[in-house]
């Protein structure tokens, strides 16, 4: 989604000016405060969400359905951030809920289901579990095609609900499709606060971190091999060129000897 406070981001410093600005629904003030100290992945992530909301609100009537959806997600993520910081964030909850309902009318059947899953997750995050389940019960999840977005949204829903098994199973399915996208999302977003301390979740993240490191090491090794091969090719071409030049000089010398034979 886009958008946790995982074991890797709990130590990130959040400037108090950012939280205070968002408590006052001052998105622009929060952006200015972050830009003074945006030196961690989590702050950069939050800045991205704030800018997305600011731009969306500034061009509200001209937004495409996709941009409108992104605005909803931005509200949702800012709400989750404030919840994670121990703040209520009610204005952003209301904006996200209203936004999801409006954009749902402009999307196709599959998109409406995805939006419904996220709206249900929003209510779970707010503690209104009954309303969340009422929304979820009306969705035809079985009709959705298998996709990264489907599993990502369901992981978000189960995380807000506190169901770690649901989180792990859907994250694995999403990871199989786009591993790097899932890992970067989980590490910096606020979606998985409810399950972040569960051993099953922690073990999954550790597993993925090792895989990611191994994959990057393998990619780096391949790059080095390619560089070495390219270097060898250049060296081989250089040798051939030098040999060709020597051969040309030899021919030229022979030709001169034939043209101007030695006098006896």
mmCIF file of C-alpha atoms in Angstrom:
data_model
loop_
_atom_site.group_PDB
_atom_site.id
_atom_site.type_symbol
_atom_site.label_atom_id
_atom_site.label_comp_id
_atom_site.label_asym_id
_atom_site.label_seq_id
_atom_site.Cartn_x
_atom_site.Cartn_y
_atom_site.Cartn_z
ATOM 1 C CA UNK A 1 0.000 0.000 0.000
ATOM 2 C CA UNK A 2 1.669 1.447 -0.368
ATOM 3 C CA UNK A 3 2.514 1.819 2.545
ATOM 4 C CA UNK A 4 4.854 -0.239 9.635
ATOM 5 C CA UNK A 5 6.547 0.182 11.909
ATOM 6 C CA UNK A 6 8.626 -2.950 11.800
ATOM 7 C CA UNK A 7 11.528 -3.821 14.041
ATOM 8 C CA UNK A 8 13.711 -1.965 11.564
ATOM 9 C CA UNK A 9 11.881 1.352 11.683
ATOM 10 C CA UNK A 10 10.934 1.640 15.351
ATOM 11 C CA UNK A 11 14.149 3.505 16.052
ATOM 12 C CA UNK A 12 13.607 6.130 13.346
ATOM 13 C CA UNK A 13 13.521 9.631 14.741
ATOM 14 C CA UNK A 14 10.315 11.507 13.937
ATOM 15 C CA UNK A 15 10.586 15.286 14.427
ATOM 16 C CA UNK A 16 7.872 16.385 16.908
ATOM 17 C CA UNK A 17 7.037 19.268 14.567
ATOM 18 C CA UNK A 18 5.826 16.729 12.007
ATOM 19 C CA UNK A 19 3.439 15.057 14.436
ATOM 20 C CA UNK A 20 2.186 18.390 15.753
ATOM 21 C CA UNK A 21 1.499 19.687 12.258
ATOM 22 C CA UNK A 22 -0.472 16.572 11.331
ATOM 23 C CA UNK A 23 -2.428 16.738 14.597
ATOM 24 C CA UNK A 24 -3.560 20.122 13.299
ATOM 25 C CA UNK A 25 -4.238 18.681 9.814
ATOM 26 C CA UNK A 26 -1.456 20.927 8.495
ATOM 27 C CA UNK A 27 -0.042 18.820 5.666
ATOM 28 C CA UNK A 28 2.064 21.651 4.259
ATOM 29 C CA UNK A 29 3.602 22.332 7.687
ATOM 30 C CA UNK A 30 4.440 18.649 8.100
ATOM 31 C CA UNK A 31 6.114 18.614 4.676
ATOM 32 C CA UNK A 32 8.271 21.609 5.579
ATOM 33 C CA UNK A 33 9.260 20.007 8.901
ATOM 34 C CA UNK A 34 10.220 16.693 7.283
ATOM 35 C CA UNK A 35 12.283 18.347 4.556
ATOM 36 C CA UNK A 36 14.517 19.774 7.261
ATOM 37 C CA UNK A 37 15.327 16.270 8.513
ATOM 38 C CA UNK A 38 14.287 13.668 5.908
ATOM 39 C CA UNK A 39 17.277 11.391 6.508
ATOM 40 C CA UNK A 40 15.599 8.019 7.122
ATOM 41 C CA UNK A 41 13.599 5.742 4.784
ATOM 42 C CA UNK A 42 10.528 6.094 6.987
ATOM 43 C CA UNK A 43 10.591 9.891 6.887
ATOM 44 C CA UNK A 44 11.133 9.856 3.134
ATOM 45 C CA UNK A 45 8.188 7.490 2.812
ATOM 46 C CA UNK A 46 5.980 9.754 4.927
ATOM 47 C CA UNK A 47 7.107 12.780 2.927
ATOM 48 C CA UNK A 48 6.036 11.016 -0.257
ATOM 49 C CA UNK A 49 2.564 10.401 1.182
ATOM 50 C CA UNK A 50 2.223 13.993 2.378
ATOM 51 C CA UNK A 51 3.246 15.383 -0.994
ATOM 52 C CA UNK A 52 0.786 13.042 -2.690
ATOM 53 C CA UNK A 53 -2.020 14.377 -0.486
ATOM 54 C CA UNK A 54 -0.987 17.999 -0.963
ATOM 55 C CA UNK A 55 -0.927 17.655 -4.750
ATOM 56 C CA UNK A 56 -4.192 15.725 -4.769
ATOM 57 C CA UNK A 57 -6.009 18.316 -2.690
ATOM 58 C CA UNK A 58 -4.595 21.110 -4.832
ATOM 59 C CA UNK A 59 -6.000 19.610 -8.031
ATOM 60 C CA UNK A 60 -8.996 17.793 -6.569
ATOM 61 C CA UNK A 61 -11.458 18.536 -9.384
ATOM 62 C CA UNK A 62 -8.966 17.551 -12.090
ATOM 63 C CA UNK A 63 -7.858 14.222 -10.626
ATOM 64 C CA UNK A 64 -8.074 11.065 -12.698
ATOM 65 C CA UNK A 65 -9.702 8.068 -10.961
ATOM 66 C CA UNK A 66 -6.221 6.626 -10.331
ATOM 67 C CA UNK A 67 -4.959 9.880 -8.807
ATOM 68 C CA UNK A 68 -8.136 10.064 -6.725
ATOM 69 C CA UNK A 69 -7.446 6.559 -5.418
ATOM 70 C CA UNK A 70 -3.865 7.543 -4.551
ATOM 71 C CA UNK A 71 -5.209 10.497 -2.577
ATOM 72 C CA UNK A 72 -7.387 8.109 -0.545
ATOM 73 C CA UNK A 73 -4.367 5.918 0.148
ATOM 74 C CA UNK A 74 -2.390 8.973 1.214
ATOM 75 C CA UNK A 75 -5.051 9.942 3.775
ATOM 76 C CA UNK A 76 -5.165 6.341 4.982
ATOM 77 C CA UNK A 77 -1.393 6.151 5.425
ATOM 78 C CA UNK A 78 -1.170 9.447 7.291
ATOM 79 C CA UNK A 79 -3.914 8.206 9.603
ATOM 80 C CA UNK A 80 -1.943 5.008 10.266
ATOM 81 C CA UNK A 81 1.191 7.028 10.939
ATOM 82 C CA UNK A 82 -0.597 9.168 13.528
ATOM 83 C CA UNK A 83 -2.113 6.065 15.140
ATOM 84 C CA UNK A 84 1.369 4.597 15.390
ATOM 85 C CA UNK A 85 2.543 7.781 17.088
ATOM 86 C CA UNK A 86 -0.259 7.507 19.656
ATOM 87 C CA UNK A 87 -2.403 10.252 18.111
ATOM 88 C CA UNK A 88 -6.054 10.033 17.103
ATOM 89 C CA UNK A 89 -5.810 11.352 13.538
ATOM 90 C CA UNK A 90 -9.605 11.452 13.154
ATOM 91 C CA UNK A 91 -9.658 14.096 10.369
ATOM 92 C CA UNK A 92 -7.519 11.871 8.153
ATOM 93 C CA UNK A 93 -9.650 8.816 8.967
ATOM 94 C CA UNK A 94 -12.752 10.711 7.854
ATOM 95 C CA UNK A 95 -11.072 11.958 4.694
ATOM 96 C CA UNK A 96 -9.842 8.472 3.787
ATOM 97 C CA UNK A 97 -13.258 6.904 4.378
ATOM 98 C CA UNK A 98 -15.091 9.553 2.357
ATOM 99 C CA UNK A 99 -12.504 9.383 -0.398
ATOM 100 C CA UNK A 100 -12.721 5.585 -0.706
ATOM 101 C CA UNK A 101 -16.507 5.758 -1.009
ATOM 102 C CA UNK A 102 -16.364 8.429 -3.705
ATOM 103 C CA UNK A 103 -13.642 6.852 -5.816
ATOM 104 C CA UNK A 104 -15.325 3.438 -5.614
ATOM 105 C CA UNK A 105 -18.168 4.792 -7.745
ATOM 106 C CA UNK A 106 -15.733 5.596 -10.547
ATOM 107 C CA UNK A 107 -13.914 2.263 -10.724
ATOM 108 C CA UNK A 108 -14.567 -1.159 -12.212
ATOM 109 C CA UNK A 109 -15.754 -4.218 -10.290
ATOM 110 C CA UNK A 110 -12.294 -5.518 -9.314
ATOM 111 C CA UNK A 111 -11.114 -2.069 -8.251
ATOM 112 C CA UNK A 112 -14.207 -1.640 -6.082
ATOM 113 C CA UNK A 113 -13.364 -4.865 -4.258
ATOM 114 C CA UNK A 114 -9.770 -3.694 -3.634
ATOM 115 C CA UNK A 115 -11.075 -0.364 -2.342
ATOM 116 C CA UNK A 116 -13.573 -2.201 -0.136
ATOM 117 C CA UNK A 117 -10.781 -4.307 1.373
ATOM 118 C CA UNK A 118 -8.797 -1.162 2.182
ATOM 119 C CA UNK A 119 -11.830 0.585 3.631
ATOM 120 C CA UNK A 120 -12.481 -2.433 5.840
ATOM 121 C CA UNK A 121 -8.836 -2.302 6.958
ATOM 122 C CA UNK A 122 -9.270 1.389 7.764
ATOM 123 C CA UNK A 123 -12.163 0.599 10.130
ATOM 124 C CA UNK A 124 -10.236 -2.241 11.759
ATOM 125 C CA UNK A 125 -7.343 0.165 12.364
ATOM 126 C CA UNK A 126 -9.785 2.569 13.995
ATOM 127 C CA UNK A 127 -11.072 -0.180 16.300
ATOM 128 C CA UNK A 128 -14.526 -0.398 14.719
ATOM 129 C CA UNK A 129 -14.298 -4.116 13.965
ATOM 130 C CA UNK A 130 -18.027 -4.628 13.493
ATOM 131 C CA UNK A 131 -18.240 -2.010 10.749
ATOM 132 C CA UNK A 132 -15.058 -3.385 9.195
ATOM 133 C CA UNK A 133 -16.504 -6.887 8.946
ATOM 134 C CA UNK A 134 -19.799 -5.578 7.579
ATOM 135 C CA UNK A 135 -17.895 -3.935 4.738
ATOM 136 C CA UNK A 136 -15.713 -6.993 4.124
ATOM 137 C CA UNK A 137 -18.661 -9.418 4.125
ATOM 138 C CA UNK A 138 -20.169 -7.651 1.107
ATOM 139 C CA UNK A 139 -17.072 -8.114 -1.044
ATOM 140 C CA UNK A 140 -16.667 -10.881 -3.618
ATOM 141 C CA UNK A 141 -13.029 -11.696 -2.906
ATOM 142 C CA UNK A 142 -13.226 -14.996 -4.804
ATOM 143 C CA UNK A 143 -13.980 -13.089 -8.002
ATOM 144 C CA UNK A 144 -10.681 -11.214 -7.905
ATOM 145 C CA UNK A 145 -7.892 -12.379 -10.182
ATOM 146 C CA UNK A 146 -4.668 -13.382 -8.454
ATOM 147 C CA UNK A 147 -2.474 -10.297 -8.463
ATOM 148 C CA UNK A 148 0.051 -8.342 -6.423
ATOM 149 C CA UNK A 149 -2.567 -5.705 -5.563
ATOM 150 C CA UNK A 150 -5.040 -8.325 -4.326
ATOM 151 C CA UNK A 151 -2.574 -9.982 -1.936
ATOM 152 C CA UNK A 152 -1.147 -6.634 -0.857
ATOM 153 C CA UNK A 153 -4.597 -5.311 0.061
ATOM 154 C CA UNK A 154 -5.535 -8.527 1.889
ATOM 155 C CA UNK A 155 -2.262 -8.457 3.851
ATOM 156 C CA UNK A 156 -3.120 -4.900 4.842
ATOM 157 C CA UNK A 157 -6.626 -5.968 5.910
ATOM 158 C CA UNK A 158 -5.430 -8.918 8.031
ATOM 159 C CA UNK A 159 -2.724 -6.756 9.620
ATOM 160 C CA UNK A 160 -5.276 -4.151 10.688
ATOM 161 C CA UNK A 161 -7.410 -6.992 12.030
ATOM 162 C CA UNK A 162 -4.441 -8.478 13.935
ATOM 163 C CA UNK A 163 -4.547 -11.827 12.093
ATOM 164 C CA UNK A 164 -0.878 -12.714 11.632
ATOM 165 C CA UNK A 165 -1.575 -15.966 9.740
ATOM 166 C CA UNK A 166 -3.639 -14.040 7.192
ATOM 167 C CA UNK A 167 -0.864 -11.475 6.917
ATOM 168 C CA UNK A 168 1.900 -14.026 6.383
ATOM 169 C CA UNK A 169 0.007 -16.114 3.819
ATOM 170 C CA UNK A 170 -0.936 -13.089 1.689
ATOM 171 C CA UNK A 171 2.466 -11.441 1.985
ATOM 172 C CA UNK A 172 4.070 -14.653 0.730
ATOM 173 C CA UNK A 173 1.786 -14.642 -2.296
ATOM 174 C CA UNK A 174 2.549 -10.974 -2.999
ATOM 175 C CA UNK A 175 6.272 -11.565 -2.427
ATOM 176 C CA UNK A 176 6.290 -14.323 -5.023
ATOM 177 C CA UNK A 177 5.166 -11.740 -7.580
ATOM 178 C CA UNK A 178 7.206 -8.668 -6.563
ATOM 179 C CA UNK A 179 9.698 -9.481 -3.779
ATOM 180 C CA UNK A 180 11.542 -6.164 -3.586
ATOM 181 C CA UNK A 181 8.342 -4.101 -3.611
ATOM 182 C CA UNK A 182 6.888 -6.030 -0.678
ATOM 183 C CA UNK A 183 10.034 -5.900 1.442
ATOM 184 C CA UNK A 184 10.510 -2.147 1.040
ATOM 185 C CA UNK A 185 6.833 -1.519 1.856
ATOM 186 C CA UNK A 186 6.836 -3.670 4.992
ATOM 187 C CA UNK A 187 9.984 -2.057 6.364
ATOM 188 C CA UNK A 188 8.927 1.594 6.118
ATOM 189 C CA UNK A 189 5.129 1.723 6.329
ATOM 190 C CA UNK A 190 2.783 1.694 9.332
ATOM 191 C CA UNK A 191 0.475 -1.057 8.103
ATOM 192 C CA UNK A 192 1.735 -3.933 10.243
ATOM 193 C CA UNK A 193 1.917 -2.436 13.717
ATOM 194 C CA UNK A 194 -0.608 -4.938 15.103
ATOM 195 C CA UNK A 195 1.491 -7.954 14.133
ATOM 196 C CA UNK A 196 5.037 -6.539 14.174
ATOM 197 C CA UNK A 197 5.982 -8.273 17.440
ATOM 198 C CA UNK A 198 4.609 -11.685 16.443
ATOM 199 C CA UNK A 199 7.400 -14.283 15.948
ATOM 200 C CA UNK A 200 5.803 -15.548 12.729
ATOM 201 C CA UNK A 201 5.912 -12.097 11.197
ATOM 202 C CA UNK A 202 9.430 -11.349 12.444
ATOM 203 C CA UNK A 203 10.708 -14.680 11.081
ATOM 204 C CA UNK A 204 9.186 -13.910 7.676
ATOM 205 C CA UNK A 205 10.893 -10.519 7.466
ATOM 206 C CA UNK A 206 14.246 -11.968 8.539
ATOM 207 C CA UNK A 207 13.897 -14.677 5.887
ATOM 208 C CA UNK A 208 13.212 -12.079 3.214
ATOM 209 C CA UNK A 209 16.059 -9.838 4.310
ATOM 210 C CA UNK A 210 18.506 -12.739 3.912
ATOM 211 C CA UNK A 211 17.064 -13.601 0.506
ATOM 212 C CA UNK A 212 17.296 -9.967 -0.558
ATOM 213 C CA UNK A 213 20.934 -9.747 0.556
ATOM 214 C CA UNK A 214 21.787 -12.978 -1.270
ATOM 215 C CA UNK A 215 19.980 -11.787 -4.393
ATOM 216 C CA UNK A 216 21.800 -8.449 -4.362
ATOM 217 C CA UNK A 217 25.133 -10.198 -3.801
ATOM 218 C CA UNK A 218 24.392 -12.461 -6.764
ATOM 219 C CA UNK A 219 23.467 -9.490 -8.953
ATOM 220 C CA UNK A 220 26.649 -7.688 -7.908
ATOM 221 C CA UNK A 221 28.669 -10.799 -8.735
ATOM 222 C CA UNK A 222 27.096 -10.988 -12.192
ATOM 223 C CA UNK A 223 27.903 -7.312 -12.786
ATOM 224 C CA UNK A 224 31.529 -7.885 -11.822
ATOM 225 C CA UNK A 225 31.765 -10.907 -14.129
ATOM 226 C CA UNK A 226 30.300 -8.855 -16.980
ATOM 227 C CA UNK A 227 32.764 -6.026 -16.312
ATOM 228 C CA UNK A 228 35.633 -8.519 -16.335
ATOM 229 C CA UNK A 229 34.437 -10.028 -19.622
ATOM 230 C CA UNK A 230 34.018 -6.585 -21.171
ATOM 231 C CA UNK A 231 37.530 -5.688 -20.020
ATOM 232 C CA UNK A 232 38.906 -8.905 -21.534
ATOM 233 C CA UNK A 233 37.098 -8.178 -24.802
ATOM 234 C CA UNK A 234 38.546 -4.673 -24.927
ATOM 235 C CA UNK A 235 42.005 -6.085 -24.196
ATOM 236 C CA UNK A 236 41.593 -8.696 -26.924
ATOM 237 C CA UNK A 237 40.439 -6.066 -29.406
ATOM 238 C CA UNK A 238 43.407 -3.897 -28.450
ATOM 239 C CA UNK A 239 45.845 -6.760 -29.068
ATOM 240 C CA UNK A 240 44.252 -7.550 -32.431
ATOM 241 C CA UNK A 241 44.425 -3.890 -33.405
ATOM 242 C CA UNK A 242 48.098 -3.704 -32.423
ATOM 243 C CA UNK A 243 48.861 -6.892 -34.352
ATOM 244 C CA UNK A 244 46.999 -5.499 -37.345
ATOM 245 C CA UNK A 245 48.989 -2.260 -37.168
ATOM 246 C CA UNK A 246 52.281 -4.191 -36.954
ATOM 247 C CA UNK A 247 51.248 -6.339 -39.908
ATOM 248 C CA UNK A 248 50.376 -3.220 -41.896
ATOM 249 C CA UNK A 249 53.766 -1.679 -41.097
ATOM 250 C CA UNK A 250 55.463 -4.909 -42.141
ATOM 251 C CA UNK A 251 53.680 -4.908 -45.470
ATOM 252 C CA UNK A 252 54.528 -1.256 -46.020
ATOM 253 C CA UNK A 253 58.208 -1.937 -45.303
ATOM 254 C CA UNK A 254 58.273 -4.871 -47.727
ATOM 255 C CA UNK A 255 56.634 -2.734 -50.385
ATOM 256 C CA UNK A 256 59.260 -0.004 -49.987
ATOM 257 C CA UNK A 257 62.069 -2.547 -50.295
ATOM 258 C CA UNK A 258 60.605 -3.783 -53.560
ATOM 259 C CA UNK A 259 60.189 -0.255 -54.883
ATOM 260 C CA UNK A 260 63.657 0.937 -53.865
ATOM 261 C CA UNK A 261 66.041 -2.074 -53.957
ATOM 262 C CA UNK A 262 69.444 -1.748 -52.323
ATOM 263 C CA UNK A 263 72.289 -0.522 -54.577
ATOM 264 C CA UNK A 264 75.273 -2.764 -54.900
#
